[in-house]
Coordinates of C-alpha atoms in Angstrom, one line a residue:
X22 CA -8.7 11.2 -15.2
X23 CA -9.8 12.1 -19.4
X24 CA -6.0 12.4 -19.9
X25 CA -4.6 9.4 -18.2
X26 CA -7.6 7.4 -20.2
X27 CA -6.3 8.8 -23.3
X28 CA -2.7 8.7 -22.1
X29 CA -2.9 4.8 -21.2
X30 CA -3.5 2.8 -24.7
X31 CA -0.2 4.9 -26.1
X32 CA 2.0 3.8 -23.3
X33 CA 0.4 0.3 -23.7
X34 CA 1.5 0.3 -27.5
X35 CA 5.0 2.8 -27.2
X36 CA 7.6 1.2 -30.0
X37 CA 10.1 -0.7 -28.0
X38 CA 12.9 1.6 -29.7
X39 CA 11.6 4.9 -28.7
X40 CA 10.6 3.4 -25.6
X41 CA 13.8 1.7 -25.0
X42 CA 15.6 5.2 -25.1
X43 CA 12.9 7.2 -23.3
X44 CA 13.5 4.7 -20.6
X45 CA 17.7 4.8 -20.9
X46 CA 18.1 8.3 -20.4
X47 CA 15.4 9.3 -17.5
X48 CA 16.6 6.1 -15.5
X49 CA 20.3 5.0 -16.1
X50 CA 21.6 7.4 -13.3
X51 CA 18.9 5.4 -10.6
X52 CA 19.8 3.1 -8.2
X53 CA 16.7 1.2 -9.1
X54 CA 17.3 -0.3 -12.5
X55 CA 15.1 0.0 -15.3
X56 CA 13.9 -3.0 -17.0
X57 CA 15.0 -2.2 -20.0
X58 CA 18.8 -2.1 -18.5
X59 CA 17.7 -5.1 -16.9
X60 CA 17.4 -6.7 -20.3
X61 CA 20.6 -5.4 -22.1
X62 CA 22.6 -6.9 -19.4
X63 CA 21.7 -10.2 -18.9
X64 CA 21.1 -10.9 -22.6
X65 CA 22.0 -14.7 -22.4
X66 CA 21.4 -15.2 -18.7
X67 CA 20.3 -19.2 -17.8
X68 CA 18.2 -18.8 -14.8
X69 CA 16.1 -16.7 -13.1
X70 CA 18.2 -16.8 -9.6
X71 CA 21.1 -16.1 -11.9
X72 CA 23.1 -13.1 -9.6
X73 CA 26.1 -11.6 -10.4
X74 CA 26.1 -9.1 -7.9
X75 CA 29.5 -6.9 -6.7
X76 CA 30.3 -5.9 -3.4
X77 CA 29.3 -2.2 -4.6
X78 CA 25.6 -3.3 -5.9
X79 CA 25.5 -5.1 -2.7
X80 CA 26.1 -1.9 -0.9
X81 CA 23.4 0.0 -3.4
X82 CA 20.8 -2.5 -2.2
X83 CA 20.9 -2.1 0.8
X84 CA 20.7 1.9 0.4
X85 CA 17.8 1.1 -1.5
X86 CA 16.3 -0.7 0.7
X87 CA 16.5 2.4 3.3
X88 CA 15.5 4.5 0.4
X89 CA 12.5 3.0 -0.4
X90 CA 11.1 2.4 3.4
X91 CA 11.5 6.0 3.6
X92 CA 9.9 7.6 0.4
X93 CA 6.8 4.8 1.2
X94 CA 6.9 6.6 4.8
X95 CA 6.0 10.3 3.3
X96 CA 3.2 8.9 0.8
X97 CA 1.7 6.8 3.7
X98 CA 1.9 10.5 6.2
X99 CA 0.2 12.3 3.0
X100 CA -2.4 10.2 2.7
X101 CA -3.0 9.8 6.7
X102 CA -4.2 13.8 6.0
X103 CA -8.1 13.0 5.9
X104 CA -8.5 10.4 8.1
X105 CA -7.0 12.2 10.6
X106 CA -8.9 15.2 10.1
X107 CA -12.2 13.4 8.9
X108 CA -14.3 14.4 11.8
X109 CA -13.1 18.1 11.5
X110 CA -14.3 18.1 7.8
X111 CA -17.8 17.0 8.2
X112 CA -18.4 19.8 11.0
X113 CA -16.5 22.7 9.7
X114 CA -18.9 25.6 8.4
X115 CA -16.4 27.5 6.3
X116 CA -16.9 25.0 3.6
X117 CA -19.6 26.1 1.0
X118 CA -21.6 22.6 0.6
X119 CA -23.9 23.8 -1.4
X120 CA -25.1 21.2 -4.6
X121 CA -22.4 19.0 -3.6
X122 CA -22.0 15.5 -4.9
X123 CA -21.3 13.9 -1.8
X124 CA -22.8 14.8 1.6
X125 CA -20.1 13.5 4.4
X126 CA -16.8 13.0 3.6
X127 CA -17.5 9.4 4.0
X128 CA -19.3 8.8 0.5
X129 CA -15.6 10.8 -0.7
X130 CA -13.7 8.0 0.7
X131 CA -16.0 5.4 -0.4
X132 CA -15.3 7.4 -4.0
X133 CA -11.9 7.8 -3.7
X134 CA -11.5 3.5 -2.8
X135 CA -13.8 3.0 -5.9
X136 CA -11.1 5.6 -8.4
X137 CA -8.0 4.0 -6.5
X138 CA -9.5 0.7 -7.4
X139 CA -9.7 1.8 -11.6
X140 CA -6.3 3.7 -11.0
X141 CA -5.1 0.1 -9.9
X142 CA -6.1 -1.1 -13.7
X143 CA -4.4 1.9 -15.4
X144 CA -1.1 2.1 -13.6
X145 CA -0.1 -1.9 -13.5
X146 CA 0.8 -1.8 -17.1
X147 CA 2.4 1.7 -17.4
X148 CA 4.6 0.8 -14.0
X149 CA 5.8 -2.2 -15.8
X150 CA 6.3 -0.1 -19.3
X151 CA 8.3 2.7 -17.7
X152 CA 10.0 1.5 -14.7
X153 CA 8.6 1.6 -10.5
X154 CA 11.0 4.7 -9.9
X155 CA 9.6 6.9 -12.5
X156 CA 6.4 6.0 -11.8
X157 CA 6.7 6.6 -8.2
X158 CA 8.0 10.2 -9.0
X159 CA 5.3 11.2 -11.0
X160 CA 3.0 9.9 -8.7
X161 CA 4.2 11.8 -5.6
X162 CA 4.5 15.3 -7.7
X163 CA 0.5 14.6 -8.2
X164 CA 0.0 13.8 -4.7
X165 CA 2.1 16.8 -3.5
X166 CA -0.2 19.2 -6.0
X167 CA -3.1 18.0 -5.1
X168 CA -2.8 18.2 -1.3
X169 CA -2.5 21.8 -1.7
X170 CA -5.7 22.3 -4.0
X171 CA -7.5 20.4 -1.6
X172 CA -5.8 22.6 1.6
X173 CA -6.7 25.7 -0.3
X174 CA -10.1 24.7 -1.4
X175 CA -13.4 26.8 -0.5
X176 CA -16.2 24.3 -1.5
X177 CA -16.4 20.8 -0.7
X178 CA -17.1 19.2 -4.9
X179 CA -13.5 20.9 -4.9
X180 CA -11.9 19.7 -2.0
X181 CA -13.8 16.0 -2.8
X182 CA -12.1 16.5 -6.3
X183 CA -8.4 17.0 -4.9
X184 CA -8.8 13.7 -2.6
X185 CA -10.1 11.6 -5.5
X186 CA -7.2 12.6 -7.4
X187 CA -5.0 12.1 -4.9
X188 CA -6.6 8.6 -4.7
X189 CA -6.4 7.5 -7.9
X190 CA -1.9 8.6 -8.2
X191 CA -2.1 6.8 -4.5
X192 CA -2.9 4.0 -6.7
X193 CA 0.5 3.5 -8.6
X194 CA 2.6 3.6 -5.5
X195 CA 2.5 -0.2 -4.1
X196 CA 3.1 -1.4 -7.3
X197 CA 5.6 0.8 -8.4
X198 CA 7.5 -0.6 -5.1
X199 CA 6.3 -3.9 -5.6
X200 CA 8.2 -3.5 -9.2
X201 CA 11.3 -2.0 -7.7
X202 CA 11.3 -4.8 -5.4
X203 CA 11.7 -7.6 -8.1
X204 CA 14.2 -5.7 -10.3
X205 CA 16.5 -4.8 -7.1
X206 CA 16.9 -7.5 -5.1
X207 CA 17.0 -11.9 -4.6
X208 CA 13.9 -13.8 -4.7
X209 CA 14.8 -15.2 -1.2
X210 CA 15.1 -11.2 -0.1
X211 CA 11.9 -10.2 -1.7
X212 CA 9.8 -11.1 1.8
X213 CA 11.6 -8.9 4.0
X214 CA 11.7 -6.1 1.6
X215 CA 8.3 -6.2 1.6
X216 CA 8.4 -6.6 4.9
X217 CA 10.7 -3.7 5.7
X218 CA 8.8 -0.9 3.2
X219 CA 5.8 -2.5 4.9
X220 CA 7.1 -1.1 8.1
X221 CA 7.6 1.9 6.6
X222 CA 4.2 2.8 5.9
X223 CA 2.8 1.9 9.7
X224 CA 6.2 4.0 10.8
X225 CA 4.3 7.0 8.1
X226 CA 1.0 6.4 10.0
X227 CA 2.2 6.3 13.4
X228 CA 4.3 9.7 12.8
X229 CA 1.2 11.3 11.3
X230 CA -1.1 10.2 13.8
X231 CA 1.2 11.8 16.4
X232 CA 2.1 14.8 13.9
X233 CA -1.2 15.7 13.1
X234 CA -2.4 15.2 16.5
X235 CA 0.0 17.6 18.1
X236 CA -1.0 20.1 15.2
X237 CA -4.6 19.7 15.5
X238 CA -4.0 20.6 19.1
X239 CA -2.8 23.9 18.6
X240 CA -5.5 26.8 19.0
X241 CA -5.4 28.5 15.8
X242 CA -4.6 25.1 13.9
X243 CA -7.6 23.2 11.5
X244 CA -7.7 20.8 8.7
X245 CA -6.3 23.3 6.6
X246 CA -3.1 22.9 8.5
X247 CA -2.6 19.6 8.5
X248 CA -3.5 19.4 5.0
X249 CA -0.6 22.3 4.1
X250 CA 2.0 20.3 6.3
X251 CA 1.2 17.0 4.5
X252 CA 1.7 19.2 1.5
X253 CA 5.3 20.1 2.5
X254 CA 6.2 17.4 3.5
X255 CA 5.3 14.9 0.4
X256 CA 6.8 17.8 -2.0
X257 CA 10.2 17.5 0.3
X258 CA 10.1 13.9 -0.1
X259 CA 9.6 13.9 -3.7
X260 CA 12.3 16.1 -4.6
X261 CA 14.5 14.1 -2.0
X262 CA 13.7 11.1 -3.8
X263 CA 14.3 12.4 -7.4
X264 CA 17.9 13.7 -6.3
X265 CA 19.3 10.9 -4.5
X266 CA 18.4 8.3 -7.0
X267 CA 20.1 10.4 -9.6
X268 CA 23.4 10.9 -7.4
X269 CA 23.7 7.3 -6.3
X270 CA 24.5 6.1 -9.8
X271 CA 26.8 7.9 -11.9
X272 CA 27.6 7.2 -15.3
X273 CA 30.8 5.5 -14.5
X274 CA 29.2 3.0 -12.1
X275 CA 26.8 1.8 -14.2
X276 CA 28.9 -1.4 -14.5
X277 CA 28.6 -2.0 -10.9
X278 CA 24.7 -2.5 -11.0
X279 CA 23.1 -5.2 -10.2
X280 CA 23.1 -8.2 -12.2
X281 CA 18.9 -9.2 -12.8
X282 CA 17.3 -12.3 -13.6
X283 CA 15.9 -12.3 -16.9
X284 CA 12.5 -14.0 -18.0
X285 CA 12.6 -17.6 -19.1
X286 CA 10.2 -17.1 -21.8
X287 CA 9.4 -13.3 -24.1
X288 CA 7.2 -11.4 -23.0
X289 CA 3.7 -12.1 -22.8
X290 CA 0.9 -9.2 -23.5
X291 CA -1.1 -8.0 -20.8
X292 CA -4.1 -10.4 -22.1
X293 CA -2.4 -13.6 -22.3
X294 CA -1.2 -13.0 -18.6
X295 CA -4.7 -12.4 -17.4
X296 CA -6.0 -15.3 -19.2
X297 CA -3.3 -17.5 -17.3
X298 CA -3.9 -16.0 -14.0
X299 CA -7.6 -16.2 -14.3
X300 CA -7.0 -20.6 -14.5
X301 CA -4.9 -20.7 -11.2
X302 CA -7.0 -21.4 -8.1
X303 CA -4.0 -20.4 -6.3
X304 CA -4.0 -16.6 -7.6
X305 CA -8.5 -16.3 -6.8
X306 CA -8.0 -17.8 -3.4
X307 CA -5.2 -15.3 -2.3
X308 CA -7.2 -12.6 -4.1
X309 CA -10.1 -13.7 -1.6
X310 CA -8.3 -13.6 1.4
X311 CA -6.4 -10.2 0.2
X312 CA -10.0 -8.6 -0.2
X313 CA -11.1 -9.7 3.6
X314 CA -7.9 -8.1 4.6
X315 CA -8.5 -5.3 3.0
X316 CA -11.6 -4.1 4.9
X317 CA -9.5 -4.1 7.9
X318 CA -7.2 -1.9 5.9
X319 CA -10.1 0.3 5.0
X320 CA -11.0 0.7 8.5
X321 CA -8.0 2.3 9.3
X322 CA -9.5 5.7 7.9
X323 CA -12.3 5.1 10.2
X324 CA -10.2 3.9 13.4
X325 CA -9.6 8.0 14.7
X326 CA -13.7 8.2 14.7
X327 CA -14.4 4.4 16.3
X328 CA -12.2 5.8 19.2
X329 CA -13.7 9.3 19.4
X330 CA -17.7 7.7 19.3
X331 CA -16.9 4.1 20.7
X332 CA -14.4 5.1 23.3
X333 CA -15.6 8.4 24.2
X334 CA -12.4 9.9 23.4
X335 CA -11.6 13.3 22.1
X336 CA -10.7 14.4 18.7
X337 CA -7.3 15.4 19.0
X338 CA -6.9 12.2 21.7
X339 CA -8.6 10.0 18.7
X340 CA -6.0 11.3 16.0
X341 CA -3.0 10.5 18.3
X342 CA -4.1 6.4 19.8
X343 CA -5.5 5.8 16.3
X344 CA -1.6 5.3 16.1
X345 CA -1.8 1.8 18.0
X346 CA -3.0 -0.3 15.7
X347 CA 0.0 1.6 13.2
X348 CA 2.3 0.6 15.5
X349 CA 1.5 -3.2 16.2
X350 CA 1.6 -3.5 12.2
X351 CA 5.0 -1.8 12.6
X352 CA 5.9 -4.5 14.8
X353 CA 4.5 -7.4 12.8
X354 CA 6.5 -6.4 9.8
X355 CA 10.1 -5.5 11.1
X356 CA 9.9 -8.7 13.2
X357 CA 7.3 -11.3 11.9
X358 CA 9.4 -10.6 8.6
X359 CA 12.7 -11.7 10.4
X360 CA 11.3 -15.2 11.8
X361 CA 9.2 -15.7 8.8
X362 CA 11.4 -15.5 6.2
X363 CA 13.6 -18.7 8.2
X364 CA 10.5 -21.4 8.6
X365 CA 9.6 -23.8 6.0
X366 CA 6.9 -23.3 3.5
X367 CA 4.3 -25.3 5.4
X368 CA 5.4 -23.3 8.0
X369 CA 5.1 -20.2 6.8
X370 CA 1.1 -21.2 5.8
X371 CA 0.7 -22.1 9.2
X372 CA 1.2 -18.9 10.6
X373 CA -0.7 -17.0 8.2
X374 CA -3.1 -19.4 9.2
X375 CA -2.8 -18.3 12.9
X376 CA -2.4 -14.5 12.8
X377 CA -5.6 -14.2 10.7
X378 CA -7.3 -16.1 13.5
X379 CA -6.2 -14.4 16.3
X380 CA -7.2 -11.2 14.8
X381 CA -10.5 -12.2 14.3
X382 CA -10.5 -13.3 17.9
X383 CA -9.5 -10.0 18.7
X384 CA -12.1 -7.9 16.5
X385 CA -14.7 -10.4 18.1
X386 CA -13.5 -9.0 21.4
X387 CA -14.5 -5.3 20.5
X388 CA -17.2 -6.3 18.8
X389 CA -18.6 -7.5 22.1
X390 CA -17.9 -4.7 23.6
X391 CA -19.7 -2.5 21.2
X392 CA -22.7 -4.7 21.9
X393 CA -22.8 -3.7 25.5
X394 CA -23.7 -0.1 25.1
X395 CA -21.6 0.4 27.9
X396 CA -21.8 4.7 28.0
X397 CA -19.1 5.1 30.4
X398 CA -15.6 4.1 30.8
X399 CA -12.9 3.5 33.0
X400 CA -9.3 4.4 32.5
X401 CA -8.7 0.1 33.0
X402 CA -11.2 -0.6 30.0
X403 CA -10.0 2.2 27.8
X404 CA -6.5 0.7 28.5
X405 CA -7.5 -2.9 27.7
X406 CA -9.3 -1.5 24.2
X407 CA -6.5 -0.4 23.0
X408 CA -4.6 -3.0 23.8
X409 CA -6.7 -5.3 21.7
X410 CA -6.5 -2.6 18.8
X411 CA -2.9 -2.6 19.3
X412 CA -2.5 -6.4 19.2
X413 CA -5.3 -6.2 16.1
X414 CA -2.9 -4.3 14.5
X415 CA 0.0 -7.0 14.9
X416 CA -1.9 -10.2 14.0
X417 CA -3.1 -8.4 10.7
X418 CA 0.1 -6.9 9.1
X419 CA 1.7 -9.7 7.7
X420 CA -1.1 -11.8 6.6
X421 CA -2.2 -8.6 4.4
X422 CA 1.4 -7.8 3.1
X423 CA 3.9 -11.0 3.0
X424 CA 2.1 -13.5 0.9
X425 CA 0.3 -11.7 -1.7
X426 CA 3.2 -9.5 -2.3
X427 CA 5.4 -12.5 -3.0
X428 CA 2.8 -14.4 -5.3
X429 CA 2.7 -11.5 -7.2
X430 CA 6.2 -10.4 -7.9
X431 CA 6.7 -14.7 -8.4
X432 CA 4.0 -14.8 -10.8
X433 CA 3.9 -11.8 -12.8
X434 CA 8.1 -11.9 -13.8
X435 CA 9.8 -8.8 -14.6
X436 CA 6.7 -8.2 -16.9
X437 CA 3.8 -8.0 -15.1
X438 CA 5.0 -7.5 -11.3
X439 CA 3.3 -4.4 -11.0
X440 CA 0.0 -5.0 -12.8
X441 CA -0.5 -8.3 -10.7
X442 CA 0.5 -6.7 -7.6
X443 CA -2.0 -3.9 -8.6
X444 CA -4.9 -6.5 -9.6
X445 CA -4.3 -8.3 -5.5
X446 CA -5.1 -4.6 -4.1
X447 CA -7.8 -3.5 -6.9
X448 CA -9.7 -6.8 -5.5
X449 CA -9.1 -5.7 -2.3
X450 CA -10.3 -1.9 -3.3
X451 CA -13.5 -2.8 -4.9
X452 CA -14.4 -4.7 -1.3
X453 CA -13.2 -1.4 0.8
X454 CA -15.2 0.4 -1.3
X455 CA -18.5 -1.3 -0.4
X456 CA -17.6 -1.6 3.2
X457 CA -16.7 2.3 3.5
X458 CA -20.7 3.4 3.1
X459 CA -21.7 1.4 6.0
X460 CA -18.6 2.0 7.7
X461 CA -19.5 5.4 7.7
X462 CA -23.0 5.5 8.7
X463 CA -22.4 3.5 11.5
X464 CA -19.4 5.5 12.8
X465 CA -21.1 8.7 12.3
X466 CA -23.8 7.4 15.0
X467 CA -21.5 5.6 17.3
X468 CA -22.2 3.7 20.6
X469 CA -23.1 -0.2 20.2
X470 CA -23.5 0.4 16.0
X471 CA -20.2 -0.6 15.3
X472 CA -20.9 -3.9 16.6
X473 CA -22.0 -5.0 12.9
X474 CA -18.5 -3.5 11.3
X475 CA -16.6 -4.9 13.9
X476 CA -18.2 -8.4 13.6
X477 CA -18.2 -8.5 9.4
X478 CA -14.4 -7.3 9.9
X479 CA -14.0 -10.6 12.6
X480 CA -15.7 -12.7 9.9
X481 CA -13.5 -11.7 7.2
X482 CA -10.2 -12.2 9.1
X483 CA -11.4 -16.1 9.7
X484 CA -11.9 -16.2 5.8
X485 CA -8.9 -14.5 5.0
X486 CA -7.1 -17.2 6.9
X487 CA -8.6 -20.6 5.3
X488 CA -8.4 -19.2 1.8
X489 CA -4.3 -18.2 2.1
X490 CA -3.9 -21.5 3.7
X491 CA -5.5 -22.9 1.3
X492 CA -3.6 -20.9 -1.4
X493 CA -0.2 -20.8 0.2
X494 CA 1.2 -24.6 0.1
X495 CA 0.4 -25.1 -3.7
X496 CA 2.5 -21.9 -4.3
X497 CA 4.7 -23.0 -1.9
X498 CA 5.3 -26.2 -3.1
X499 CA 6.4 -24.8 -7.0
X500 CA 8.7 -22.5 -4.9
X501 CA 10.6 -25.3 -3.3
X502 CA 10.3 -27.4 -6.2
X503 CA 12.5 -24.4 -8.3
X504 CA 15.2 -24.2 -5.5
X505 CA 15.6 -27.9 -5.7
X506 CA 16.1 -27.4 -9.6

């Protein structure tokens, strides 16, 4: 963390003609451009929906598009390691605990949230220095390295250590896509992209739910073992990555890439653009409703033990329906994204509007039931309980990805994509982080004490809606207003 500290204010001030070649040479055989061949190609370009795009880039983007739902996929099945193993942790013996900084691994998720949060800060303006595909290289090689200290670890400050790091490169990803996203394809496109890598990820957590579940199962299998097949798994993806971007654009074909808007105005430094964005009500009201998402988000990590202690199911059962609320996300985004890309602006607000409330009424629903202390079962109730996570899952997906994601790569530019993408999840972060102590405590003793998670999760999902309602038309409205134009 020292080094990246250091590392950071260089980056932030690299000359632009050291950079400029730095940049040129790791990134000119990519099929993700980098900005700055971005910017030596459309020298002199009029408009920001200005596309010149051949029937070859065409055919690039739509690889990349593929490419990137994919590599998102592996991160997401690394990082799905802990929480599917959480439980497993906390009780295994092997692990010497002694003067450890953190007593569960609860408070290490809490800390992790709180480093991916800072990481947020560091890697927004280094993303948008160097390019989303370099930093999403880097950032995998971490995560792969650090999967394996923590799978080979004997005490538990080391194996907290290996997750916080893995935390805090987790941190660059999403906005290294969101920044790949808005040098790669069309403004109209940039909703279903998001929509599509979305999809990715809740693909990533349903196959590790299932994965891990099916490992966990075997006799001589533990946590070790999921962690070492997580391990092999990102470092196959990372070096997957790395060669197929290099073979997709030779040297030759660098004149078929694809033509990118350039900024209307220069560049403006990272403080400027915070000063702007700290004036528009729109940004802090989608920043809001981002946050209350995100505790939903941050309950994922805890959904494997709500169905072990809530719904008296077992471990390796837990690991494997956690997968539910994955897959109604997974359905939200390849669909919702198709429908919702086609309705009008007010539309499109509307609908925010309505998914956020009928998750709500759907987190109110288990809420109640949590209230019950009903210690028994039946096969019908299970059923209909994960149903509701299932349909929790669906109303909550594109509400947390869709209209944040396109505010930020609409407002930040080719400059500041990835650092405003980052600041929408940081916000979201700092709130996760707060929520995952409780979280915790209450999972760990089960029975009707999740009714106060579940109920602050219903409550934020009904604020989450009113604020990006609020937030979507204005943003709309300037959107529509620059198509008209």
């Amino acid at each position: 963390l020292l080094a990246f500290l250091i590392f950071t204010p260089s980056v932030l001030t690299f000359p632009d003609n050291i950079h400029k070649r730095f940049s040129i040479r790791c990134l000119k055989f990519s099929v993700f451009p980098s900005k700055q061949y971005v910017n030596e190609k459309l020298k002199g370009s009029k408009s920001d929906c200005d596309y010149n795009m051949t029937e070859s880039a065409k055919s690039k983007n739509k690889f990349a598009s593929i490419l990137l739902s994919a590599t998102y996929m592996s991160i997401i099945v690394s990082i799905m390691t802990l929480p599917s193993t959480l439980n497993i942790i906390d009780n295994d013996k092997t692990i010497d605990r002694m003067k450890t900084t953190f007593s569960s691994v609860s408070g290490v998720i809490g800390a992790a949230t709180m480093v991916t949060m800072m990481g947020k800060f560091i890697f927004g303006p280094i993303t948008d220095r160097i390019g989303g595909n370099s930093m999403l290289i880097i950032s995998m090689s971490f995560i792969s390295l650090f999967l394996g200290f923590g799978a080979s670890s004997s005490s538990f400050n080391a194996f907290s250590a290996s997750w916080i790091l893995i935390s805090f490169f987790y941190a660059s990803t999403w906005g290294a896509v969101g920044s790949i996203i808005r040098a790669t394809f069309k403004q109209e496109e940039w909703a279903q992209q998001i929509g599509y890598v979305s999809a990715g990820s809740r693909i990533g957590s349903i196959f590790s739910s299932i994965l891990f579940g099916k490992v966990l199962s075997l006799s001589s299998a533990s946590w070790r073992t999921v962690f070492w097949v997580g391990c092999g798994l990102q470092s196959a993806a990372t070096i997957a990555f790395f060669m197929t971007t290099r073979s997709i654009n030779a040297p030759n074909d660098a004149k078929a890439s694809t033509a990118l808007p350039m900024p209307k105005h220069a560049e403006e430094s990272t403080a400027t653009f915070l000063m702007k964005m700290s004036c528009n009500k729109s940004f802090w009201l989608m920043l809001l409703g981002k946050s209350c998402l995100m505790l939903s988000g941050q309950f994922i990590s805890f959904l494997p033990l709500y169905l072990a202690t809530g719904l008296q199911m077992t471990t390796q059962q837990a690991a494997s329906f956690s997968a539910l609320f994955a897959l109604g996300s997974l359905l939200s985004n390849l669909f919702g994204t198709q429908v919702y890309g086609k309705l009008t602006a007010r539309r499109q607000s509307d609908v925010i509007l309505g998914f956020n409330l009928a998750g709500c009424a759907l987190v109110s629903v288990l809420a109640w039931h949590s209230s019950q202390q009903q210690l028994v079962l039946s096969a019908l109730s299970r059923g209909l309980l994960l149903a509701l996570v299932l349909l929790w899952g669906f109303a909550w997906a594109l509400p947390f990805y869709i209209p944040a994601g396109v505010m930020a790569l609409q407002l930040g530019g080719v400059h500041h994509a990835a650092l405003l993408t980052n600041l929408f999840d940081a916000a979201g972060n700092l709130a996760g982080a707060a929520f995952s102590f409780p979280a915790g405590r209450c999972g760990s003793l089960g029975g009707r004490h999740w009714f106060p998670i579940l109920a602050a999760l219903a409550v934020a999902n009904g604020v989450a809606g009113l604020t990006m309602r609020l937030a979507m038309p204005q943003e709309a409205a300037a959107k529509d207003k620059d198509k008209q134009n």
